[in-house]
Amino acid sequence: MYKPFTEKPIQKVGEDGRKIGRWTLEHSETQLRALHRDMLRARVFDDKLITLLRQGKTTFYAQCSGMEATQVGIAHGVRSGHDWFWPYYRDQGVALALGISMRDLMAQCLGMAGDLNKGRQMPHHFGVKNFNLASISSSIANQVAPATGTAMAQKYLGTDEITVCTFGDGATSEGDWHAGLNMAGVNKAPILFVCENNQWAISVGVAHQTASENIAIKAKAYGMPGYYVDGQDVLAVQSVVQEVAERVRAGEGPALIECLTYRLGSHSNADADAEKRYRNREEVEEWKNRDPIARFERFLANEGLTIDADEKAGMRAEISRELDEAIAWAESTGEPHWPTMFDDVYAEIPPHLIEQRELVRAEQEG
Ligand SMILES: Cc1ncc(C[n+]2csc(CCOP(=O)(O)OP(=O)(O)O)c2C)c(N)n1
């Protein structure tokens, strides 16, 4: 059983790809390859979206490059399609690893008619009903209290689902975050909070975010365990998430997991990172050398499962083809039809909106 409140992050595999401590690998080759493939898919998805931004096909994107072990470990540690998710905007790696299709994500990012949310959300803010994944909010920590509410409902209904709520380190300074964790602790709600601590909140470094020794320790104040995990170690993240999620499911109450990771790319396309305004390149280079995909590849090689450069290039090409197909499909669905902007908010559309709809119709259909 993993211990909460450790001084150092929990690890299973070191930088050199060697096992840390004594443990037996229980994954099949298929499971190991799935972890690797999902991390690579997240990375290639990021690369493609940067191209789409440059082509002007979308207007907003926030990369998860560098954070793949954290995101894929989270997704592989819970029950996809069963548990409920209140993620944050950088979670495309989680979404892909849960099994959400590239078509669905791409149609959302491009704001096309084929988007599950009808192209009405800000790009890169998806919501996927059949995966119990709530619509993403740009407002930091906005998801935390509703996530606790979802978990309270799950407890009340007596389901064996749990809720998973993710956020960045910056979110932990928001009032909503404290309210949500407090309410979860008091009500023993079946919720797993996961902080993807990538050490920056746009230009604010984590040392300026909190005086606590880490984020995990904050759980103590809300009466729940806090686990501090190496977020570059996919097996450690998956293993801790899995064990803690099952304890949450068994009725032990909420828990907080902090995954220590790093954002390699800019905060979003609206960021001064490239101008080196707030972090130096040495730091970025240092974390590039701690690439979670490379670390896992070293581990796989040590376990006799070498993925060589050719095989990896082939995998990247295959993922890229899948993405191109998703883009072509999304574009083929066309622009969202304007009347949908009046749908789905009210059960009965109020008179002032009917009036506005008719004004737009007159303009559109002249
Ligand atoms: C309530 C609120 N305040 C400020 C912002 C502006 N903002 C957007 S992202 C961000 C940083 C969030 O950092 P963090 O939670 O660490 O997540 P990261 O983006 O680093 O993954 C801020 C301050 C916002 N969107 N919402």
GROMACS .gro file of C-alpha atoms and ligand atoms in nm:
model
  392
    1MET     CA    1   0.000   0.000   0.000
    2TYR     CA    2   0.130   0.343  -0.090
    3LYS     CA    3   0.191   0.584   0.195
    4PRO     CA    4   0.051   0.938   0.185
    5PHE     CA    5   0.254   1.247   0.271
    6THR     CA    6   0.594   1.113   0.166
    7GLU     CA    7   0.875   1.367   0.157
    8LYS     CA    8   0.992   1.251  -0.186
    9PRO     CA    9   0.777   1.167  -0.488
   10ILE     CA   10   0.675   0.801  -0.518
   11GLN     CA   11   0.866   0.633  -0.803
   12LYS     CA   12   0.870   0.290  -0.964
   13VAL     CA   13   1.119   0.357  -1.244
   14GLY     CA   14   1.424   0.583  -1.228
   15GLU     CA   15   1.564   0.817  -1.493
   16ASP     CA   16   1.785   0.534  -1.618
   17GLY     CA   17   1.483   0.315  -1.681
   18ARG     CA   18   1.570   0.080  -1.395
   19LYS     CA   19   1.321  -0.035  -1.135
   20ILE     CA   20   1.333   0.147  -0.803
   21GLY     CA   21   1.289  -0.080  -0.503
   22ARG     CA   22   1.157  -0.432  -0.525
   23TRP     CA   23   0.838  -0.484  -0.718
   24THR     CA   24   0.711  -0.730  -0.976
   25LEU     CA   25   0.589  -0.612  -1.314
   26GLU     CA   26   0.238  -0.744  -1.362
   27HIS     CA   27   0.161  -0.573  -1.695
   28SER     CA   28   0.128  -0.779  -2.011
   29GLU     CA   29   0.320  -0.668  -2.319
   30THR     CA   30  -0.010  -0.538  -2.462
   31GLN     CA   31  -0.067  -0.323  -2.154
   32LEU     CA   32   0.287  -0.185  -2.163
   33ARG     CA   33   0.255  -0.105  -2.532
   34ALA     CA   34  -0.079   0.067  -2.467
   35LEU     CA   35   0.083   0.300  -2.212
   36HIS     CA   36   0.361   0.381  -2.456
   37ARG     CA   37   0.128   0.425  -2.754
   38ASP     CA   38  -0.103   0.655  -2.556
   39MET     CA   39   0.185   0.879  -2.450
   40LEU     CA   40   0.306   0.897  -2.809
   41ARG     CA   41  -0.048   0.974  -2.934
   42ALA     CA   42  -0.069   1.269  -2.694
   43ARG     CA   43   0.268   1.400  -2.814
   44VAL     CA   44   0.182   1.370  -3.185
   45PHE     CA   45  -0.161   1.526  -3.122
   46ASP     CA   46   0.016   1.829  -2.971
   47ASP     CA   47   0.254   1.856  -3.267
   48LYS     CA   48  -0.037   1.844  -3.513
   49LEU     CA   49  -0.239   2.105  -3.326
   50ILE     CA   50   0.055   2.347  -3.334
   51THR     CA   51   0.054   2.311  -3.713
   52LEU     CA   52  -0.322   2.369  -3.724
   53LEU     CA   53  -0.279   2.683  -3.513
   54ARG     CA   54  -0.017   2.815  -3.756
   55GLN     CA   55  -0.251   2.740  -4.044
   56GLY     CA   56  -0.521   2.944  -3.872
   57LYS     CA   57  -0.754   2.644  -3.850
   58THR     CA   58  -0.797   2.685  -3.477
   59THR     CA   59  -0.741   2.976  -3.241
   60PHE     CA   60  -0.647   2.826  -2.906
   61TYR     CA   61  -0.442   2.534  -2.787
   62ALA     CA   62  -0.252   2.437  -2.470
   63GLN     CA   63   0.007   2.162  -2.511
   64CYS     CA   64   0.051   1.874  -2.267
   65SER     CA   65   0.396   1.779  -2.401
   66GLY     CA   66   0.617   1.666  -2.115
   67MET     CA   67   0.314   1.569  -1.905
   68GLU     CA   68   0.218   1.250  -2.090
   69ALA     CA   69   0.315   1.007  -1.814
   70THR     CA   70   0.094   1.193  -1.569
   71GLN     CA   71  -0.204   1.212  -1.804
   72VAL     CA   72  -0.182   0.860  -1.944
   73GLY     CA   73  -0.116   0.718  -1.596
   74ILE     CA   74  -0.432   0.888  -1.465
   75ALA     CA   75  -0.649   0.755  -1.750
   76HIS     CA   76  -0.513   0.402  -1.716
   77GLY     CA   77  -0.565   0.401  -1.340
   78VAL     CA   78  -0.943   0.454  -1.342
   79ARG     CA   79  -1.243   0.295  -1.515
   80SER     CA   80  -1.297   0.464  -1.848
   81GLY     CA   81  -1.661   0.522  -1.942
   82HIS     CA   82  -1.768   0.434  -1.589
   83ASP     CA   83  -1.606   0.689  -1.362
   84TRP     CA   84  -1.682   1.058  -1.404
   85PHE     CA   85  -1.429   1.320  -1.510
   86TRP     CA   86  -1.407   1.691  -1.440
   87PRO     CA   87  -1.082   1.767  -1.625
   88TYR     CA   88  -0.907   2.089  -1.712
   89TYR     CA   89  -0.812   2.234  -2.048
   90ARG     CA   90  -0.468   2.071  -2.081
   91ASP     CA   91  -0.606   1.718  -2.052
   92GLN     CA   92  -0.609   1.599  -2.413
   93GLY     CA   93  -0.362   1.325  -2.312
   94VAL     CA   94  -0.614   1.203  -2.052
   95ALA     CA   95  -0.900   1.221  -2.303
   96LEU     CA   96  -0.714   1.026  -2.572
   97ALA     CA   97  -0.599   0.762  -2.326
   98LEU     CA   98  -0.956   0.721  -2.197
   99GLY     CA   99  -1.039   0.618  -2.553
  100ILE     CA  100  -1.211   0.934  -2.675
  101SER     CA  101  -1.174   0.942  -3.052
  102MET     CA  102  -0.945   1.175  -3.240
  103ARG     CA  103  -1.245   1.267  -3.454
  104ASP     CA  104  -1.439   1.394  -3.154
  105LEU     CA  105  -1.143   1.589  -3.017
  106MET     CA  106  -1.051   1.730  -3.355
  107ALA     CA  107  -1.405   1.842  -3.444
  108GLN     CA  108  -1.410   2.028  -3.110
  109CYS     CA  109  -1.069   2.190  -3.160
  110LEU     CA  110  -1.168   2.304  -3.510
  111GLY     CA  111  -1.518   2.412  -3.404
  112MET     CA  112  -1.692   2.217  -3.679
  113ALA     CA  113  -2.054   2.100  -3.702
  114GLY     CA  114  -1.943   1.746  -3.618
  115ASP     CA  115  -1.836   1.861  -3.271
  116LEU     CA  116  -2.032   1.687  -2.995
  117ASN     CA  117  -2.089   2.033  -2.849
  118LYS     CA  118  -2.193   2.181  -3.182
  119GLY     CA  119  -1.890   2.409  -3.212
  120ARG     CA  120  -2.012   2.638  -2.935
  121GLN     CA  121  -1.731   2.603  -2.683
  122MET     CA  122  -1.394   2.772  -2.691
  123PRO     CA  123  -1.154   2.555  -2.899
  124HIS     CA  124  -0.982   2.283  -2.699
  125HIS     CA  125  -1.252   2.282  -2.428
  126PHE     CA  126  -1.421   1.952  -2.497
  127GLY     CA  127  -1.698   1.769  -2.316
  128VAL     CA  128  -1.778   1.406  -2.400
  129LYS     CA  129  -2.106   1.277  -2.265
  130ASN     CA  130  -2.062   0.906  -2.336
  131PHE     CA  131  -1.732   0.909  -2.145
  132ASN     CA  132  -1.887   1.094  -1.848
  133LEU     CA  133  -1.642   1.375  -1.917
  134ALA     CA  134  -1.785   1.712  -1.815
  135SER     CA  135  -1.739   2.014  -2.038
  136ILE     CA  136  -1.410   2.187  -1.965
  137SER     CA  137  -1.407   2.536  -1.818
  138SER     CA  138  -1.137   2.796  -1.882
  139SER     CA  139  -1.195   2.945  -1.541
  140ILE     CA  140  -0.927   2.803  -1.318
  141ALA     CA  141  -1.055   2.562  -1.048
  142ASN     CA  142  -1.412   2.621  -1.161
  143GLN     CA  143  -1.460   2.244  -1.199
  144VAL     CA  144  -1.361   2.152  -0.843
  145ALA     CA  145  -1.683   2.224  -0.650
  146PRO     CA  146  -1.915   2.074  -0.917
  147ALA     CA  147  -1.690   1.768  -0.927
  148THR     CA  148  -1.739   1.727  -0.553
  149GLY     CA  149  -2.113   1.766  -0.611
  150THR     CA  150  -2.101   1.484  -0.868
  151ALA     CA  151  -1.923   1.261  -0.618
  152MET     CA  152  -2.176   1.346  -0.347
  153ALA     CA  153  -2.452   1.240  -0.588
  154GLN     CA  154  -2.267   0.915  -0.659
  155LYS     CA  155  -2.251   0.845  -0.288
  156TYR     CA  156  -2.618   0.931  -0.241
  157LEU     CA  157  -2.719   0.708  -0.534
  158GLY     CA  158  -2.500   0.424  -0.406
  159THR     CA  159  -2.321   0.367  -0.739
  160ASP     CA  160  -1.970   0.226  -0.755
  161GLU     CA  161  -1.856   0.510  -0.979
  162ILE     CA  162  -1.608   0.765  -0.856
  163THR     CA  163  -1.533   1.116  -0.976
  164VAL     CA  164  -1.189   1.224  -1.093
  165CYS     CA  165  -1.107   1.594  -1.090
  166THR     CA  166  -0.783   1.721  -1.240
  167PHE     CA  167  -0.621   2.067  -1.229
  168GLY     CA  168  -0.287   2.241  -1.241
  169ASP     CA  169  -0.075   2.374  -0.955
  170GLY     CA  170  -0.209   2.726  -1.013
  171ALA     CA  171  -0.563   2.605  -0.945
  172THR     CA  172  -0.473   2.518  -0.585
  173SER     CA  173  -0.459   2.889  -0.496
  174GLU     CA  174  -0.820   2.952  -0.598
  175GLY     CA  175  -1.103   2.977  -0.347
  176ASP     CA  176  -1.307   2.726  -0.549
  177TRP     CA  177  -1.035   2.467  -0.501
  178HIS     CA  178  -1.042   2.497  -0.122
  179ALA     CA  179  -1.423   2.499  -0.111
  180GLY     CA  180  -1.439   2.187  -0.327
  181LEU     CA  181  -1.183   1.991  -0.126
  182ASN     CA  182  -1.334   2.098   0.204
  183MET     CA  183  -1.683   1.992   0.098
  184ALA     CA  184  -1.548   1.657  -0.030
  185GLY     CA  185  -1.367   1.591   0.298
  186VAL     CA  186  -1.666   1.676   0.517
  187ASN     CA  187  -1.902   1.460   0.308
  188LYS     CA  188  -1.658   1.174   0.248
  189ALA     CA  189  -1.737   1.206  -0.121
  190PRO     CA  190  -1.592   0.942  -0.356
  191ILE     CA  191  -1.365   1.178  -0.545
  192LEU     CA  192  -1.004   1.159  -0.652
  193PHE     CA  193  -0.839   1.498  -0.695
  194VAL     CA  194  -0.528   1.494  -0.912
  195CYS     CA  195  -0.296   1.793  -0.935
  196GLU     CA  196  -0.087   1.793  -1.252
  197ASN     CA  197   0.188   2.006  -1.103
  198ASN     CA  198   0.377   2.123  -1.412
  199GLN     CA  199   0.547   2.388  -1.196
  200TRP     CA  200   0.420   2.691  -1.387
  201ALA     CA  201   0.089   2.876  -1.396
  202ILE     CA  202   0.153   3.076  -1.711
  203SER     CA  203   0.446   3.289  -1.584
  204VAL     CA  204   0.401   3.220  -1.211
  205GLY     CA  205   0.637   2.952  -1.084
  206VAL     CA  206   0.516   2.712  -0.817
  207ALA     CA  207   0.740   2.873  -0.552
  208HIS     CA  208   0.534   3.189  -0.596
  209GLN     CA  209   0.211   2.991  -0.587
  210THR     CA  210   0.240   2.832  -0.244
  211ALA     CA  211   0.462   2.831   0.063
  212SER     CA  212   0.366   2.469   0.138
  213GLU     CA  213   0.643   2.212   0.092
  214ASN     CA  214   0.431   2.056  -0.185
  215ILE     CA  215   0.069   2.037  -0.302
  216ALA     CA  216  -0.007   1.688  -0.167
  217ILE     CA  217   0.041   1.802   0.191
  218LYS     CA  218  -0.256   2.040   0.159
  219ALA     CA  219  -0.484   1.733   0.169
  220LYS     CA  220  -0.420   1.705   0.542
  221ALA     CA  221  -0.618   2.021   0.609
  222TYR     CA  222  -0.925   1.867   0.445
  223GLY     CA  223  -0.906   1.533   0.623
  224MET     CA  224  -0.791   1.325   0.330
  225PRO     CA  225  -0.467   1.150   0.231
  226GLY     CA  226  -0.230   1.328  -0.009
  227TYR     CA  227   0.007   1.132  -0.231
  228TYR     CA  228   0.316   1.284  -0.388
  229VAL     CA  229   0.412   1.104  -0.711
  230ASP     CA  230   0.678   1.137  -0.980
  231GLY     CA  231   0.462   1.252  -1.270
  232GLN     CA  232   0.731   1.155  -1.526
  233ASP     CA  233   0.699   0.791  -1.425
  234VAL     CA  234   0.393   0.647  -1.598
  235LEU     CA  235   0.396   0.322  -1.401
  236ALA     CA  236   0.412   0.508  -1.068
  237VAL     CA  237   0.123   0.738  -1.165
  238GLN     CA  238  -0.092   0.452  -1.294
  239SER     CA  239  -0.020   0.235  -0.994
  240VAL     CA  240  -0.089   0.503  -0.732
  241VAL     CA  241  -0.401   0.627  -0.913
  242GLN     CA  242  -0.533   0.271  -0.943
  243GLU     CA  243  -0.476   0.182  -0.580
  244VAL     CA  244  -0.607   0.510  -0.442
  245ALA     CA  245  -0.907   0.516  -0.680
  246GLU     CA  246  -1.013   0.173  -0.560
  247ARG     CA  247  -0.991   0.289  -0.199
  248VAL     CA  248  -1.203   0.591  -0.284
  249ARG     CA  249  -1.448   0.355  -0.455
  250ALA     CA  250  -1.458   0.132  -0.147
  251GLY     CA  251  -1.594   0.422   0.059
  252GLU     CA  252  -1.278   0.545   0.231
  253GLY     CA  253  -1.349   0.905   0.129
  254PRO     CA  254  -1.168   1.144  -0.104
  255ALA     CA  255  -0.797   1.162  -0.178
  256LEU     CA  256  -0.552   1.401  -0.342
  257ILE     CA  257  -0.266   1.293  -0.568
  258GLU     CA  258   0.001   1.537  -0.680
  259CYS     CA  259   0.198   1.439  -0.991
  260LEU     CA  260   0.522   1.634  -1.023
  261THR     CA  261   0.574   1.700  -1.392
  262TYR     CA  262   0.673   1.979  -1.629
  263ARG     CA  263   0.520   2.174  -1.915
  264LEU     CA  264   0.772   2.162  -2.201
  265GLY     CA  265   0.577   2.381  -2.441
  266SER     CA  266   0.435   2.728  -2.397
  267HIS     CA  267   0.136   2.777  -2.165
  268SER     CA  268  -0.086   2.819  -2.469
  269ASN     CA  269  -0.055   3.003  -2.798
  270ALA     CA  270  -0.116   3.324  -2.598
  271ASP     CA  271   0.204   3.316  -2.395
  272ALA     CA  272   0.541   3.493  -2.386
  273ASP     CA  273   0.739   3.173  -2.324
  274ALA     CA  274   0.912   3.195  -2.660
  275GLU     CA  275   1.042   3.540  -2.568
  276LYS     CA  276   1.202   3.384  -2.258
  277ARG     CA  277   1.028   3.634  -2.032
  278TYR     CA  278   0.971   3.409  -1.733
  279ARG     CA  279   1.175   3.087  -1.748
  280ASN     CA  280   1.523   3.015  -1.869
  281ARG     CA  281   1.607   2.767  -2.143
  282GLU     CA  282   1.840   2.567  -1.917
  283GLU     CA  283   1.542   2.471  -1.704
  284VAL     CA  284   1.341   2.366  -2.010
  285GLU     CA  285   1.638   2.169  -2.144
  286GLU     CA  286   1.684   1.999  -1.809
  287TRP     CA  287   1.323   1.876  -1.819
  288LYS     CA  288   1.351   1.777  -2.185
  289ASN     CA  289   1.615   1.536  -2.063
  290ARG     CA  290   1.357   1.394  -1.825
  291ASP     CA  291   1.118   1.317  -2.109
  292PRO     CA  292   0.862   1.068  -1.974
  293ILE     CA  293   0.832   0.881  -2.303
  294ALA     CA  294   1.208   0.828  -2.329
  295ARG     CA  295   1.224   0.712  -1.967
  296PHE     CA  296   0.952   0.454  -2.030
  297GLU     CA  297   1.130   0.340  -2.347
  298ARG     CA  298   1.447   0.283  -2.142
  299PHE     CA  299   1.242   0.079  -1.896
  300LEU     CA  300   1.083  -0.125  -2.176
  301ALA     CA  301   1.426  -0.194  -2.325
  302ASN     CA  302   1.549  -0.312  -1.984
  303GLU     CA  303   1.251  -0.547  -1.974
  304GLY     CA  304   1.343  -0.684  -2.318
  305LEU     CA  305   1.089  -0.482  -2.516
  306THR     CA  306   1.296  -0.248  -2.729
  307ILE     CA  307   1.111   0.004  -2.941
  308ASP     CA  308   1.374   0.114  -3.190
  309ALA     CA  309   1.382   0.435  -3.393
  310ASP     CA  310   1.224   0.273  -3.700
  311GLU     CA  311   0.937   0.125  -3.507
  312LYS     CA  312   0.880   0.456  -3.331
  313ALA     CA  313   0.884   0.650  -3.659
  314GLY     CA  314   0.629   0.403  -3.794
  315MET     CA  315   0.408   0.454  -3.490
  316ARG     CA  316   0.430   0.832  -3.524
  317ALA     CA  317   0.341   0.809  -3.893
  318GLU     CA  318   0.041   0.590  -3.816
  319ILE     CA  319  -0.084   0.830  -3.547
  320SER     CA  320  -0.032   1.119  -3.786
  321ARG     CA  321  -0.242   0.943  -4.051
  322GLU     CA  322  -0.515   0.885  -3.794
  323LEU     CA  323  -0.504   1.256  -3.713
  324ASP     CA  324  -0.520   1.358  -4.078
  325GLU     CA  325  -0.822   1.137  -4.123
  326ALA     CA  326  -0.984   1.296  -3.814
  327ILE     CA  327  -0.914   1.647  -3.950
  328ALA     CA  328  -1.056   1.559  -4.292
  329TRP     CA  329  -1.366   1.412  -4.130
  330ALA     CA  330  -1.414   1.712  -3.897
  331GLU     CA  331  -1.382   1.954  -4.188
  332SER     CA  332  -1.623   1.750  -4.398
  333THR     CA  333  -1.897   1.813  -4.139
  334GLY     CA  334  -1.885   2.183  -4.228
  335GLU     CA  335  -1.933   2.499  -4.025
  336PRO     CA  336  -2.182   2.480  -3.738
  337HIS     CA  337  -2.527   2.595  -3.845
  338TRP     CA  338  -2.599   2.928  -3.675
  339PRO     CA  339  -2.940   2.843  -3.514
  340THR     CA  340  -2.772   2.590  -3.284
  341MET     CA  341  -2.643   2.882  -3.076
  342PHE     CA  342  -2.996   2.922  -2.943
  343ASP     CA  343  -3.039   2.555  -2.855
  344ASP     CA  344  -2.990   2.354  -2.536
  345VAL     CA  345  -2.981   2.631  -2.277
  346TYR     CA  346  -3.350   2.667  -2.194
  347ALA     CA  347  -3.615   2.392  -2.201
  348GLU     CA  348  -3.841   2.658  -2.347
  349ILE     CA  349  -3.668   2.934  -2.535
  350PRO     CA  350  -3.762   3.275  -2.383
  351PRO     CA  351  -3.926   3.548  -2.596
  352HIS     CA  352  -3.621   3.778  -2.612
  353LEU     CA  353  -3.411   3.494  -2.760
  354ILE     CA  354  -3.683   3.409  -3.011
  355GLU     CA  355  -3.673   3.772  -3.115
  356GLN     CA  356  -3.292   3.765  -3.150
  357ARG     CA  357  -3.306   3.438  -3.343
  358GLU     CA  358  -3.549   3.591  -3.591
  359LEU     CA  359  -3.327   3.897  -3.629
  360VAL     CA  360  -3.029   3.674  -3.712
  361ARG     CA  361  -3.244   3.463  -3.946
  362ALA     CA  362  -3.350   3.775  -4.137
  363GLU     CA  363  -2.985   3.877  -4.168
  364GLN     CA  364  -2.860   3.531  -4.265
  365GLU     CA  365  -3.135   3.438  -4.499
  366GLY     CA  366  -3.196   3.792  -4.617
  367LIG     C1  367  -1.027   3.225  -1.238
  367LIG     C2  368  -0.919   3.247  -1.341
  367LIG     N1  369  -0.815   3.327  -1.313
  367LIG     C3  370  -0.717   3.348  -1.404
  367LIG     C4  371  -0.724   3.286  -1.526
  367LIG     C5  372  -0.613   3.307  -1.629
  367LIG     N2  373  -0.535   3.182  -1.639
  367LIG     C6  374  -0.554   3.096  -1.741
  367LIG     S1  375  -0.457   2.962  -1.728
  367LIG     C7  376  -0.385   3.018  -1.588
  367LIG     C8  377  -0.278   2.939  -1.519
  367LIG     C9  378  -0.325   2.811  -1.461
  367LIG     O1  379  -0.216   2.738  -1.417
  367LIG     P1  380  -0.228   2.593  -1.361
  367LIG     O2  381  -0.353   2.577  -1.283
  367LIG     O3  382  -0.101   2.561  -1.294
  367LIG     O4  383  -0.245   2.503  -1.491
  367LIG     P2  384  -0.147   2.494  -1.618
  367LIG     O5  385  -0.206   2.587  -1.722
  367LIG     O6  386  -0.012   2.531  -1.576
  367LIG     O7  387  -0.153   2.353  -1.665
  367LIG    C10  388  -0.438   3.142  -1.551
  367LIG    C11  389  -0.397   3.219  -1.433
  367LIG    C12  390  -0.835   3.204  -1.553
  367LIG     N3  391  -0.848   3.140  -1.668
  367LIG     N4  392  -0.930   3.184  -1.459
   0.00000   0.00000   0.00000
